Structures are given as structure tokens and as C-alpha cells.
CSV table of C-alpha atoms and ligand atoms in Angstrom, one decimal:
chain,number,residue,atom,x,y,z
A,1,UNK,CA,-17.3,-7.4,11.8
A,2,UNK,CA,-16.9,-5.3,8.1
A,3,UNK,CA,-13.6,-6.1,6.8
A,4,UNK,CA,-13.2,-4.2,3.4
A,5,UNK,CA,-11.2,-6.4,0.9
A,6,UNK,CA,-8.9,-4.3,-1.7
A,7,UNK,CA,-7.4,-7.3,-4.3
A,8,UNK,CA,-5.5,-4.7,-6.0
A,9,UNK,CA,-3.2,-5.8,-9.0
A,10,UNK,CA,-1.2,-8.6,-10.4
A,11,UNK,CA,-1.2,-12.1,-7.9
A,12,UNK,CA,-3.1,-9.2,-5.6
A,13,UNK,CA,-6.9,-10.6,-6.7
A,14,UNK,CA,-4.9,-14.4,-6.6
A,15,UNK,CA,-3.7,-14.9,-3.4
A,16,UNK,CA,-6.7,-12.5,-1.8
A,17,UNK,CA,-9.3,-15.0,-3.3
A,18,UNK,CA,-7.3,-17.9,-1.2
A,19,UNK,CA,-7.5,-16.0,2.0
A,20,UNK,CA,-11.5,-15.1,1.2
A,21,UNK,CA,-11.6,-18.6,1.0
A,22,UNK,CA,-10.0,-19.1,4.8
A,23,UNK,CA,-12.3,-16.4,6.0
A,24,UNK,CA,-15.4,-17.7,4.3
A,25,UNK,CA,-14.2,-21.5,5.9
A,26,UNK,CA,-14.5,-19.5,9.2
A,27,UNK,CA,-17.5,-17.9,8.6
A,28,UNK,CA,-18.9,-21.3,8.1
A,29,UNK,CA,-17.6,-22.0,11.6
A,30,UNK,CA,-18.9,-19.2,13.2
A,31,UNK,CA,-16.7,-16.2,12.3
A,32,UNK,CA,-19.5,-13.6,12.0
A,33,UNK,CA,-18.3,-11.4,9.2
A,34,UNK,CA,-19.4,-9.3,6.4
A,35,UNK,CA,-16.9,-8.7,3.3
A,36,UNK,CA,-16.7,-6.2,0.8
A,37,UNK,CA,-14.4,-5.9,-1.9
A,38,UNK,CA,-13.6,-2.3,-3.7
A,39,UNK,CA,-10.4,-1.7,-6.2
A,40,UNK,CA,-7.2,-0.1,-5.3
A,41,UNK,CA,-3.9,0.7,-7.4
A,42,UNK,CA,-4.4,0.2,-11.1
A,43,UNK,CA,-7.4,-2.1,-10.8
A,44,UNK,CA,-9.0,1.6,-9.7
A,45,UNK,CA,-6.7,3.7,-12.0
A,46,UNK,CA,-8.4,1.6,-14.7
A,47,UNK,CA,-11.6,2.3,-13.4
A,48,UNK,CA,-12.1,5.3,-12.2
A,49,UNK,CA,-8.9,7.2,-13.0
A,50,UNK,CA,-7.9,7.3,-9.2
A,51,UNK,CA,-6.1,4.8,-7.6
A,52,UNK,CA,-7.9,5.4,-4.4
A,53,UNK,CA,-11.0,6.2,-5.1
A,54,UNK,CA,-13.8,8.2,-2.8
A,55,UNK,CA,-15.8,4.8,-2.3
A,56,UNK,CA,-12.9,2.6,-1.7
A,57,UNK,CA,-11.4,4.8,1.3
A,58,UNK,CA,-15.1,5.3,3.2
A,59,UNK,CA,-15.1,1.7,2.7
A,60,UNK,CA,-12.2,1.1,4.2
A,61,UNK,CA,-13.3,3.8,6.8
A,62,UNK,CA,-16.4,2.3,7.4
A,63,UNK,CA,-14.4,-1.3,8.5
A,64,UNK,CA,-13.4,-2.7,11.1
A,65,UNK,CA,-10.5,-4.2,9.2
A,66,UNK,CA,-8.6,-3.8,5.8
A,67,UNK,CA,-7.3,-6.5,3.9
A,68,UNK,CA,-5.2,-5.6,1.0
A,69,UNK,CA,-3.3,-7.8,-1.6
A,70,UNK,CA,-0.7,-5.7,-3.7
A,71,UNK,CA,-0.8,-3.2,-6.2
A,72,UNK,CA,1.2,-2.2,-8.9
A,73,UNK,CA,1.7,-2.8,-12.9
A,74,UNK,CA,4.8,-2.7,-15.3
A,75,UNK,CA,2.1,-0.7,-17.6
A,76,UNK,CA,1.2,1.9,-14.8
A,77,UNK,CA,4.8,2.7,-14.0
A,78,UNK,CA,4.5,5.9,-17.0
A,79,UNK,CA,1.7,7.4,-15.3
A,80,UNK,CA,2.4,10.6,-13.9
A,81,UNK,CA,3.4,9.7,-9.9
A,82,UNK,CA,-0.1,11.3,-8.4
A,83,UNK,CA,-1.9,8.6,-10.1
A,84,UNK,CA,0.1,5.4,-10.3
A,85,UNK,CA,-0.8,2.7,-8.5
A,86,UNK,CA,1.5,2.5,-5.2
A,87,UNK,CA,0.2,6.5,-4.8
A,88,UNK,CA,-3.0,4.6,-3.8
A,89,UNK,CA,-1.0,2.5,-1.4
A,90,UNK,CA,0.7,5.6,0.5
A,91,UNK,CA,-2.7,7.3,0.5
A,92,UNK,CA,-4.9,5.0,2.0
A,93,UNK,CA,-1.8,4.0,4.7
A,94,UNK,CA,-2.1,7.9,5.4
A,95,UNK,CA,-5.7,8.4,5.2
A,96,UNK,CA,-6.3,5.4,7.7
A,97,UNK,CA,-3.3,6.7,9.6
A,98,UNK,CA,-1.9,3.7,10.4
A,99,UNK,CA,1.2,4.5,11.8
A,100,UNK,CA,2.7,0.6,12.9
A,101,UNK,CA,3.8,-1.7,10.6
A,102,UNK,CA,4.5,-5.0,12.3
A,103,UNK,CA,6.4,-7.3,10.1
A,104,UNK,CA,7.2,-10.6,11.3
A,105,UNK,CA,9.8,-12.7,9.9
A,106,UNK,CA,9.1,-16.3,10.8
A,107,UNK,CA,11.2,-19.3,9.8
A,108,UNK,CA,9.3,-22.3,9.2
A,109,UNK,CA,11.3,-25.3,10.2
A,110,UNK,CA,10.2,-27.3,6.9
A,111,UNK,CA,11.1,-24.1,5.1
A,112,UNK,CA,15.1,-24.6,6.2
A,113,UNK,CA,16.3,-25.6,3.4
A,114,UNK,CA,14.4,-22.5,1.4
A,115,UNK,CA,16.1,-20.0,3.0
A,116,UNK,CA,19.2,-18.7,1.0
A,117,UNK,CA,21.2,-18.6,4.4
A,118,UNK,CA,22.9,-21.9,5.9
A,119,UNK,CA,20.2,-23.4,8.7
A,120,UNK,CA,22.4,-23.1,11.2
A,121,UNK,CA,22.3,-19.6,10.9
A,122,UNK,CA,18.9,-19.2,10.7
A,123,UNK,CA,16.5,-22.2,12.1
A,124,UNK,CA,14.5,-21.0,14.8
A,125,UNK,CA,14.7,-17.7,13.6
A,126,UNK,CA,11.9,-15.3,14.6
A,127,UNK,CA,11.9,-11.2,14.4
A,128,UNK,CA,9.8,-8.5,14.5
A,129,UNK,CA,10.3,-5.8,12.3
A,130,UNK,CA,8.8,-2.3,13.6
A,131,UNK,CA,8.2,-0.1,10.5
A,132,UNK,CA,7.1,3.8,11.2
A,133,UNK,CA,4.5,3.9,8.1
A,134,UNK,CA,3.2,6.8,7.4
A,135,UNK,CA,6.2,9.5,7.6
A,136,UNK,CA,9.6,9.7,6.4
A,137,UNK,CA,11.0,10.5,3.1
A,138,UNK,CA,8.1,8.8,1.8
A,139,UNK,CA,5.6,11.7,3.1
A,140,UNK,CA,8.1,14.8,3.6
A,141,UNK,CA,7.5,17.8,1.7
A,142,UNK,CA,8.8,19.6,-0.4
A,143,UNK,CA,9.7,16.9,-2.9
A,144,UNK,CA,9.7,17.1,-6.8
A,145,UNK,CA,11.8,17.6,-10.1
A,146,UNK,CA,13.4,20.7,-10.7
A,147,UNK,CA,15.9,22.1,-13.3
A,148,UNK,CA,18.6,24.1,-11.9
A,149,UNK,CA,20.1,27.4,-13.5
A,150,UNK,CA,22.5,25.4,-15.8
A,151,UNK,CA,19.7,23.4,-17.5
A,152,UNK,CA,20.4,20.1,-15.0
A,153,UNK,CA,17.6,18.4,-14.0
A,154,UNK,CA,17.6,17.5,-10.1
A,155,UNK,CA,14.7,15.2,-8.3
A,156,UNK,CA,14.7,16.2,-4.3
A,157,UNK,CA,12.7,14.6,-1.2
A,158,UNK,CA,12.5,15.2,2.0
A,159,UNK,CA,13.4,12.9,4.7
A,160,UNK,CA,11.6,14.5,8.4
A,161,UNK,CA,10.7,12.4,11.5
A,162,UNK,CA,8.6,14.5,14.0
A,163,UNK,CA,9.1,14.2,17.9
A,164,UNK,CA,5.5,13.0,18.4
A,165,UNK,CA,5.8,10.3,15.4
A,166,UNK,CA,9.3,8.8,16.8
A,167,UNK,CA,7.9,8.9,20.0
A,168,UNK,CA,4.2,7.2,19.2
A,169,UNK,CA,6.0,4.5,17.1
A,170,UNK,CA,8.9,3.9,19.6
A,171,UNK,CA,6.4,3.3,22.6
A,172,UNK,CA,4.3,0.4,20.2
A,173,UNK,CA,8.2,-0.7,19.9
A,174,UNK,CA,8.6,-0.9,23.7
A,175,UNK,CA,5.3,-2.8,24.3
A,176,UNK,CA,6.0,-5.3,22.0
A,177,UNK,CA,9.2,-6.1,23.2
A,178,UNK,CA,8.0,-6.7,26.6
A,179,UNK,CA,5.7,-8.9,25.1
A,180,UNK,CA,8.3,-10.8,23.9
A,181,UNK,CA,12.2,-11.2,24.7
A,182,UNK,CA,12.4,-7.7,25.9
A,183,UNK,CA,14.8,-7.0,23.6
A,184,UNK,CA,15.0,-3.9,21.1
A,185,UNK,CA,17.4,-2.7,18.3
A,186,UNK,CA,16.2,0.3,17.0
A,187,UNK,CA,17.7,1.2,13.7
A,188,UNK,CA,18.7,4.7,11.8
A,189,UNK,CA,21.5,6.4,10.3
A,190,UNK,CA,22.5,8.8,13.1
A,191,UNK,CA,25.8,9.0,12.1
A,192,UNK,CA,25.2,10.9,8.9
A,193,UNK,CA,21.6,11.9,9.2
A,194,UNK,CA,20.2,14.7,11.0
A,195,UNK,CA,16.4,13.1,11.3
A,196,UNK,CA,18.4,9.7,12.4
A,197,UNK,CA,20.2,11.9,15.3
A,198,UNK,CA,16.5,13.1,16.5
A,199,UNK,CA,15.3,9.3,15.9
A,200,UNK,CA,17.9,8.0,18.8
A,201,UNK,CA,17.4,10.7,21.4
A,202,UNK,CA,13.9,10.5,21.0
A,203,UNK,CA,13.4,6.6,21.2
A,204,UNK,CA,16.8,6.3,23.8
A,205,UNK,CA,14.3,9.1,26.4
A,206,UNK,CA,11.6,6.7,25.7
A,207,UNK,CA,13.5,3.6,26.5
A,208,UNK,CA,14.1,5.0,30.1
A,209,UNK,CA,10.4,4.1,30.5
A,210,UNK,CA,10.6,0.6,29.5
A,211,UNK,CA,13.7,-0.4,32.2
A,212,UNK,CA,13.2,-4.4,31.5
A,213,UNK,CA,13.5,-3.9,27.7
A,214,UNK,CA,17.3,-3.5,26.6
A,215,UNK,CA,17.4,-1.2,23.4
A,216,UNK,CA,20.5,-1.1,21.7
A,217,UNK,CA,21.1,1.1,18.5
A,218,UNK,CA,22.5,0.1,14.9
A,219,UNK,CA,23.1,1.8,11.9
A,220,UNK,CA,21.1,0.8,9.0
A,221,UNK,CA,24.1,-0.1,6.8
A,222,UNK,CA,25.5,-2.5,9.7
A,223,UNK,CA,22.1,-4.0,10.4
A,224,UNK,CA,21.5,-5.0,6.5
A,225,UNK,CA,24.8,-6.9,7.2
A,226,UNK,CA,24.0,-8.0,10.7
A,227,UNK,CA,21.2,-9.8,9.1
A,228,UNK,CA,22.2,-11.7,6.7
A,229,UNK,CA,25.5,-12.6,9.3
A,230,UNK,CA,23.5,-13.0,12.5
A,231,UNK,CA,19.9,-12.6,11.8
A,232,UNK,CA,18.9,-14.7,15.3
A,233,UNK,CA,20.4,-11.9,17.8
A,234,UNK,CA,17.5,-9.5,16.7
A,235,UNK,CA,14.4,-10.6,18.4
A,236,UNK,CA,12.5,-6.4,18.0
A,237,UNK,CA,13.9,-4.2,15.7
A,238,UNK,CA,12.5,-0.7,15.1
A,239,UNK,CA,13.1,1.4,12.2
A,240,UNK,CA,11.6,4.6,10.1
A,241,UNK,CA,9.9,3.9,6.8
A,242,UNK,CA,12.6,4.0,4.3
A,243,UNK,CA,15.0,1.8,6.6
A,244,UNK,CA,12.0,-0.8,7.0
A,245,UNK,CA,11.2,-0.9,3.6
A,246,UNK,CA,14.3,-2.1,2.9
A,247,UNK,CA,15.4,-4.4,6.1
A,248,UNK,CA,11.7,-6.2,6.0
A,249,UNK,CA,12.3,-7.2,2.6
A,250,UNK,CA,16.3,-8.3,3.1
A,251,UNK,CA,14.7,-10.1,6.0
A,252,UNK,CA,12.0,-12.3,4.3
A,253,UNK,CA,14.6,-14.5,2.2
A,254,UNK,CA,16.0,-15.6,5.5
A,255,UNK,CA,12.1,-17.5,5.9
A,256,UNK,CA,12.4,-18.9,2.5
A,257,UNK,CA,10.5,-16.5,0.3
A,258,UNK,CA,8.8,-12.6,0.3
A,259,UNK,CA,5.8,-14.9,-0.3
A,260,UNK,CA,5.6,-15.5,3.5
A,261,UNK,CA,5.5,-12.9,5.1
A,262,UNK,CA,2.7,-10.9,6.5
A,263,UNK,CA,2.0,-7.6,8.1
A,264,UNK,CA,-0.2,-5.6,10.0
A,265,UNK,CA,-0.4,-1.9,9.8
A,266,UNK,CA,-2.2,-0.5,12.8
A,267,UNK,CA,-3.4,2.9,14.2
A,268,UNK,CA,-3.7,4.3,17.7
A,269,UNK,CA,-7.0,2.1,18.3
A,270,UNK,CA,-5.5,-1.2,16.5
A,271,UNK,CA,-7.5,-0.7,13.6
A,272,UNK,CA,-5.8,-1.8,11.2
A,273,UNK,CA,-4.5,-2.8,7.3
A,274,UNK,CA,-3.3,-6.2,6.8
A,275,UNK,CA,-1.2,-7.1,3.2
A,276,UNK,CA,1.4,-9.7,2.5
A,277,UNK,CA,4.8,-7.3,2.1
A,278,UNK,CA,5.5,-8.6,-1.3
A,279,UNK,CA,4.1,-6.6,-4.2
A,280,UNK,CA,1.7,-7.5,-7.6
A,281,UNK,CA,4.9,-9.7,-9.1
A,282,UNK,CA,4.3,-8.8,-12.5
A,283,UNK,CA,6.4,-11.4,-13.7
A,284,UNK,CA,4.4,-14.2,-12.3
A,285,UNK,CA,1.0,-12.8,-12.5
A,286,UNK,CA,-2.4,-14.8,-14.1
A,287,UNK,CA,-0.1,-17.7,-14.0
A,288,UNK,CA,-1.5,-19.6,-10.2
A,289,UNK,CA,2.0,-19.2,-9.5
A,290,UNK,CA,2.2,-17.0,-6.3
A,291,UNK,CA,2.6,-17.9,-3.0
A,292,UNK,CA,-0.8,-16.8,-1.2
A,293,UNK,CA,1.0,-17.8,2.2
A,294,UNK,CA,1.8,-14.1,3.2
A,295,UNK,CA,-1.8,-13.3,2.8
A,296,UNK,CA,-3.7,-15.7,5.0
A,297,UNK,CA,-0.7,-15.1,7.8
A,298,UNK,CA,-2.3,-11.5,6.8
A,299,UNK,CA,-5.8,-12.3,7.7
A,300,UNK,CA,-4.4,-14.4,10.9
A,301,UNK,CA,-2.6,-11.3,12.5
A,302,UNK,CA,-6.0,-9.6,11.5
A,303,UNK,CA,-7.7,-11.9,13.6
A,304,UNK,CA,-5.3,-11.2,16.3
A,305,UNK,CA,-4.8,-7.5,16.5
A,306,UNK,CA,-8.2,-6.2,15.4
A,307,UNK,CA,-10.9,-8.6,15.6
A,308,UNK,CA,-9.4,-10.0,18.8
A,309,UNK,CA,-9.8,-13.6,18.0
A,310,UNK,CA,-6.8,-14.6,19.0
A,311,UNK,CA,-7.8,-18.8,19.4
A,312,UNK,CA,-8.7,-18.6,15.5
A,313,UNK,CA,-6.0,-16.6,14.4
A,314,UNK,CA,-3.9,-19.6,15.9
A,315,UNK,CA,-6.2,-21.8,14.4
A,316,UNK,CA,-4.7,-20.2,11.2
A,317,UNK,CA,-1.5,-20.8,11.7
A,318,UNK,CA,-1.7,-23.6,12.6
A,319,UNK,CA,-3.6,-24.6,9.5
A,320,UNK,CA,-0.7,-23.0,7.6
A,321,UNK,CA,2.3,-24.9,9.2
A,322,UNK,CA,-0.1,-28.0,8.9
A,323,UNK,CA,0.6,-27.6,5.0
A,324,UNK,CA,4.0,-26.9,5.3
A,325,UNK,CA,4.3,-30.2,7.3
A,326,UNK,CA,2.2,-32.1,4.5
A,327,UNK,CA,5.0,-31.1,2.2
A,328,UNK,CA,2.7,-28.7,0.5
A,329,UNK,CA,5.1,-26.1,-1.4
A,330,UNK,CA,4.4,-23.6,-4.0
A,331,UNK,CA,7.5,-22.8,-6.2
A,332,UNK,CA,9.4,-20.2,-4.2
A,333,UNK,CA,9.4,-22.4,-1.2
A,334,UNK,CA,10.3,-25.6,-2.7
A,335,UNK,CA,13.6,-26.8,-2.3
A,336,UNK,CA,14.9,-29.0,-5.5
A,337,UNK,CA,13.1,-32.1,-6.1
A,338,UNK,CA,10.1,-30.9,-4.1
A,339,UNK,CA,6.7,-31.2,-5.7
A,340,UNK,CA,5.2,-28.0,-6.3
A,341,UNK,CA,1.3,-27.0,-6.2
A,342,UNK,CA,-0.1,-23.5,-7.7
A,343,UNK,CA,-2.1,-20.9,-6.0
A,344,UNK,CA,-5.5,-22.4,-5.5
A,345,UNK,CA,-4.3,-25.7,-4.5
A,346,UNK,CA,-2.4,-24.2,-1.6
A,347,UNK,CA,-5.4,-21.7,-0.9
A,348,UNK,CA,-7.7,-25.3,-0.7
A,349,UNK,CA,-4.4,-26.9,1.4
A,350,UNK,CA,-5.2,-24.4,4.2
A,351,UNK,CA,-8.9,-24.3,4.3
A,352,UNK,CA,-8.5,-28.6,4.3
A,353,UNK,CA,-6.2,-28.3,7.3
A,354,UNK,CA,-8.5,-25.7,9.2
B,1,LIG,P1,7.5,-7.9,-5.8
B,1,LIG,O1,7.4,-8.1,-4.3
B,1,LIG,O2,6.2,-7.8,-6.5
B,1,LIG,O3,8.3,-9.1,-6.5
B,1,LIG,C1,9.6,-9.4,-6.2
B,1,LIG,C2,10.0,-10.8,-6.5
B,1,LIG,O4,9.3,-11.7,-5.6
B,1,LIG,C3,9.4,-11.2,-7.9
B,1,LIG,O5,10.3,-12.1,-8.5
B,1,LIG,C4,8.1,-12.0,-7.6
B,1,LIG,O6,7.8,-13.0,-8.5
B,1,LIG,C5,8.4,-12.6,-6.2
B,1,LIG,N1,7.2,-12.7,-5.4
B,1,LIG,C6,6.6,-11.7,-4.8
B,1,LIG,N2,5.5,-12.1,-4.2
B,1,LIG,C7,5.5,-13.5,-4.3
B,1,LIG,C8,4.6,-14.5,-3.9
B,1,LIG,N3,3.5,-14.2,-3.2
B,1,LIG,N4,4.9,-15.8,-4.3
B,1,LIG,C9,5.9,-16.0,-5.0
B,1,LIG,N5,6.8,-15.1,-5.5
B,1,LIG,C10,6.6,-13.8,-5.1
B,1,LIG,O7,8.4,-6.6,-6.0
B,1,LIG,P2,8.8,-5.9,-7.4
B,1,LIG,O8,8.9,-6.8,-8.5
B,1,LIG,O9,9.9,-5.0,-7.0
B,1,LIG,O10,7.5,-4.9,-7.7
B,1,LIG,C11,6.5,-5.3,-8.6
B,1,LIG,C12,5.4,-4.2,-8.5
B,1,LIG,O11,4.8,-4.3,-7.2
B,1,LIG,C13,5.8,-2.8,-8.7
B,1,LIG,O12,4.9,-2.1,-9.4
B,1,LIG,C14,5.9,-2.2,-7.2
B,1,LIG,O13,5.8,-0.8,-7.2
B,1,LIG,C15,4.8,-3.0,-6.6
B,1,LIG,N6,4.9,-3.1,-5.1
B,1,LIG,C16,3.8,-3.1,-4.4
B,1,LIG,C17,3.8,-3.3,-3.1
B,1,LIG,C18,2.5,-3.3,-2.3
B,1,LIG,O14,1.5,-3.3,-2.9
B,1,LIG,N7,2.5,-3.3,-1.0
B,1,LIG,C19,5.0,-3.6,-2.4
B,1,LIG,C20,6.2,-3.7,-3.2
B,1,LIG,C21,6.1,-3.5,-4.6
């Protein structure tokens, strides 16, 4: 199996080189695999002038998997917005079109005391955030800068849901529920927003399908509250791109830190792109400070949705609660008083407990 490995920027190349190491552990065990790394994001800009280069996307093409860190620079963020870094990102979700973003929000028991929320709100807590990747305002067109008849300047996007994309991402949303508690919130703004309105017909005609799964519907603004009040009554939730964005990240502080949580990004075949959801943390970057957690959760849900090795993506789990029960914490997981370990060391943690 080709997976193509894109390190990207900032703690990207850092916590990717820990998960190589899980792979290459594996590969000592059997896994038979062949990696190959290409840039992405302003490791490419720098480069090649492109942050997703020709050869980087037939690599990825050519895979059977992709395995991204993050991407992103405080000294990009001038660059005119075709060739900055997170352009790459968007591209390369597009070009691969993978449509399903599955971000699940795990909380570690031993990580209780990490979350910013009181334990009894949220041990035990496990969701499943369904993203709609590669549409919404992110995509719609016509978008731009414009300077109206009275000299003010305006910026404009577009926000645009197609029938065939609600419907495509609401059935993975359906399937997974049953997989699960059978339980699904699907989340828009279809009070207010024309695209949201379309969103809950669309996914409410689909539902009628899927009699065993309850859907129930919230508005985004009451589900970023309904989280942090009663995060464990969500068990699916399924959302558009901009509302995911947003919610997926609100929703990794309740498991302690951004720097554990993973995600999948599949396509209609489950190929997919796997990245941690956190981005290149500028502020702690070159410094063996990031939490490489997210990434080899990454490469387990890899093993699990595309390579279809489901015993050793367990294995990998495992491995990585393992460390957690060893007391192994890097800084944004440690409670006060708790030794912390850097990058590497938690990278070599993992592949010790595999
Ligand atoms: P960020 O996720 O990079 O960082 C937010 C905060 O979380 C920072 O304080 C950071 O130190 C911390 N953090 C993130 N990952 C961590 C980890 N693994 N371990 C420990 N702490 C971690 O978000 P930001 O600061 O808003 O953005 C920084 C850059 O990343 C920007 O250029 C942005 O565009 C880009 N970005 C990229 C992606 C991506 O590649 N998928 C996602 C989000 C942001």
C-alpha cells in the first residue's frame, strides 16, 4: 500500500516524523507499505512557488492513502490568497474530492482533568463530527474584493450547498450513525440562511431512509453552546464546512487539547486524507513542543478506513491510551504538576507501547 506523506509547515514535519515512526514500527511487523513524502503549503510555496504542486497532487493521486500534517506560516499570511499556504490545503481536499470529514472527539479518561470543562460534564464523552469538506462558502463562487461606487472597499463569498452534495454527505451521516448510537444532530442555520433551509429538507428526506436513526436538527449558534453545556447528548453530529470548522475545533478542548484529535477526509470509494485538525502552531514550532497525538490517531483511522486493517489500527490506539496510562503527557495535556515530555519522546512512547 502507497501512502503519500505531505509534512507541510510548522510542528507539520514534527509530529508527521513521530507517526512515520509508528508506521515504520509496523512495517517492521508486517505492515507492507511504501512511503513517499512531497511538500505542501509553504514548504512548497518556498519551493516551487505553488503550494500544491503538479508532483505533490499525482502523488497523492497515485496513493492509496494521504497523510498530511498542517500547513501554514505567520510569514506566508501576505502572500496574495491563490498562493498561500492553506490554498494548497483546499486544493488538494478538492482535487482528491474528498467530500467526508470525520472528526472524532474522544475523551481520554486520564485526560479528565485536561479538559477545560468540569469531568462530570464530559468523562466518557465521545462524538462524531460530520464535516461536508469540499463545498460551502469555502468553494462558492463568485467571491473577491471589490470597491463599490463610493470608493468603499467590500470583500464578498459565497455560501451554496447543492442538492447532490447535502444529499451524498447526509447518507455517510446516516451510516455512521447506525454504526453507532443511531443518533444524529445535523446542524445549520436554517433560520436565517437560505442554503441552511435547503440543508434541512434535504438531510430531513434522507432521514426517512434511515427509520432506526433519530435526526434531530440544531442551529449552529445553539449547538456551539450545547456543547460546551451538554457535550455528551451529541453522539453524530453533521454539519457543512464553515459550521464544522468551527464546532470541531470548540469540540477538541472538551478532550483536553486540539493536539488530539484526528480526522479522516474520505471520498466516494474511502480513499482518503488523514491530518490532525490542529494547524502548523506557529507559536510552538522547532521547539519539540507539539502534541503529535492527533497525528498517529491520524494514521490509525487510516488504518481503519482505507487500508482496512482494522486489528492494527486498534493496535494503535491502544498503543496511544497505553501512554496516556503511563502518565506520558506533552504540555497541552498535562494537568499542573504533571511531568511533561516533548515531541519525539512521545513519538518513541507509542512505538515502545506498540
Ligand atoms: P493552530 O491549530 O495551529 O494553533 C492553535 C493553538 O493550538 C496554538 O496555541 C497552538 O500552539 C496549539 N496547538 C495546535 N496544535 C497543537 C499540538 N499538536 N500540540 C500542542 N498544541 C497545539 O491554529 P492557528 O494558530 O489559528 O493557525 C496557525 C496556522 O495554521 C495558520 O497559518 C492557519 O491558517 C493554519 N491552519 C492550518 C490548518 C491545517 O493545515 N489543516 C488548520 C488550521 C489552521
Amino acid at each position: 500500500m502507497k501512502i503519500a506523506v505531505l509534512p507541510g509547515d510548522g510542528i507539520g514535519p514534527e509530529v508527521i516524523a513521530q507517526a512515520i515512526k509508528v508506521l515504520n514500527a509496523l512495517a517492521k511487523d508486517g505492515l507492507k507499505i511504501e512511503i513517499e513524502q512531497a511538500p505542501i503549503g509553504g514548504a512548497a510555496y518556498d519551493a516551487s512557488g505553488d503550494p500544491l504542486p503538479d508532483a505533490t497532487l499525482k502523488l497523492a493521486r497515485a496513493a492509496d492513502a494521504v497523510l498530511m500534517g498542517a500547513v501554514g506560516g505567520i510569514r506566508y499570511d501576505t502572500l496574495p490568497r491563490e498562493v498561500r499556504p492553506e490554498q494548497g490545503l483546499l486544493r488538494i481536499r478538492k482535487e482528491l474530492g474528498v467530500f467526508a470529514n470525520l472528526r472524532p472527539a474522544i475523551l481520554y479518561p486520564e485526560l479528565v482533568n485536561a479538559s477545560t470543562l468540569k469531568a462530570e460534564f464530559v468523562s466518557g464523552l465521545d462524538i462524531l463530527i460530520i464535516r461536508e469538506l469540499t463545498g460551502d462558502v469555502y468553494f462558492g463562487k463568485p467571491r473577491g474584493r471589490r470597491t463599490t461606487n463610493g470608493g468603499e472597499k467590500e470583500g464578498f463569498d459565497t455560501m451554496m450547498y447543492s442538492e447532490s452534495e447535502i444529499a451524498r454527505i447526509a447518507h455517510i451521516g446516516f451510516k455512521v450513525a447506525m454504526k453507532r448510537d443511531k443518533k444524529l444532530c445535523s446542524v445549520d442555520k436554517a433560520n436565517v440562511l437560505d442554503t441552511s433551509m435547503l440543508w434541512r429538507e434535504v438531510v430531513s428526506g434522507i432521514g426517512k431512509e434511515y427509520p432506526q436513526v433519530a435526526l434531530s436538527h440544531m442551529l449552529v449558534d445553539s449547538a456551539a453552546m450545547q456543547l460546551v453545556r451538554r457535550p455528551k447528548q451529541f453522539d453524530v453530529i453533521l454539519t457543512g464546512n464553515l459550521f464544522g470548522d468551527i464546532l470541531s475545533d470548540e469540540a477538541s478542548m472538551l478532550t483536553g487539547s486540539i493536539g488530539m484529535l484526528p480526522s479522516a477526509s474520505l471520498d466516494e470509494k474511502n480513499k482518503g486524507l488523514y491530518e490532525p485538525i490542529h494547524g502548523s502552531a506557529p507559536d510552538i514550532a522547532g521547539k519539540n513542543l507539539a502534541n503529535p497525538l492527533a497525528t498517529i490517531l491520524s494514521v490509525a483511522m487510516m488504518l481503519r478506513y482505507t487500508l482496512g486493517k482494522e486489528s492494527i489500527a486498534k493496535r494503535v490506539e491502544d498503543a496511544v491510551k497505553n501512554v496516556l496510562q503511563q502518565g506520558f503527557r506533552t504540555g497541552d495535556i498535562a494537568a499542573s504538576g504533571e511531568q511533561i515530555i516533548g515531541t519525539n519522546e512521545m513519538g518513541d512512547a507509542v512505538v515502545n507501547a506498540l
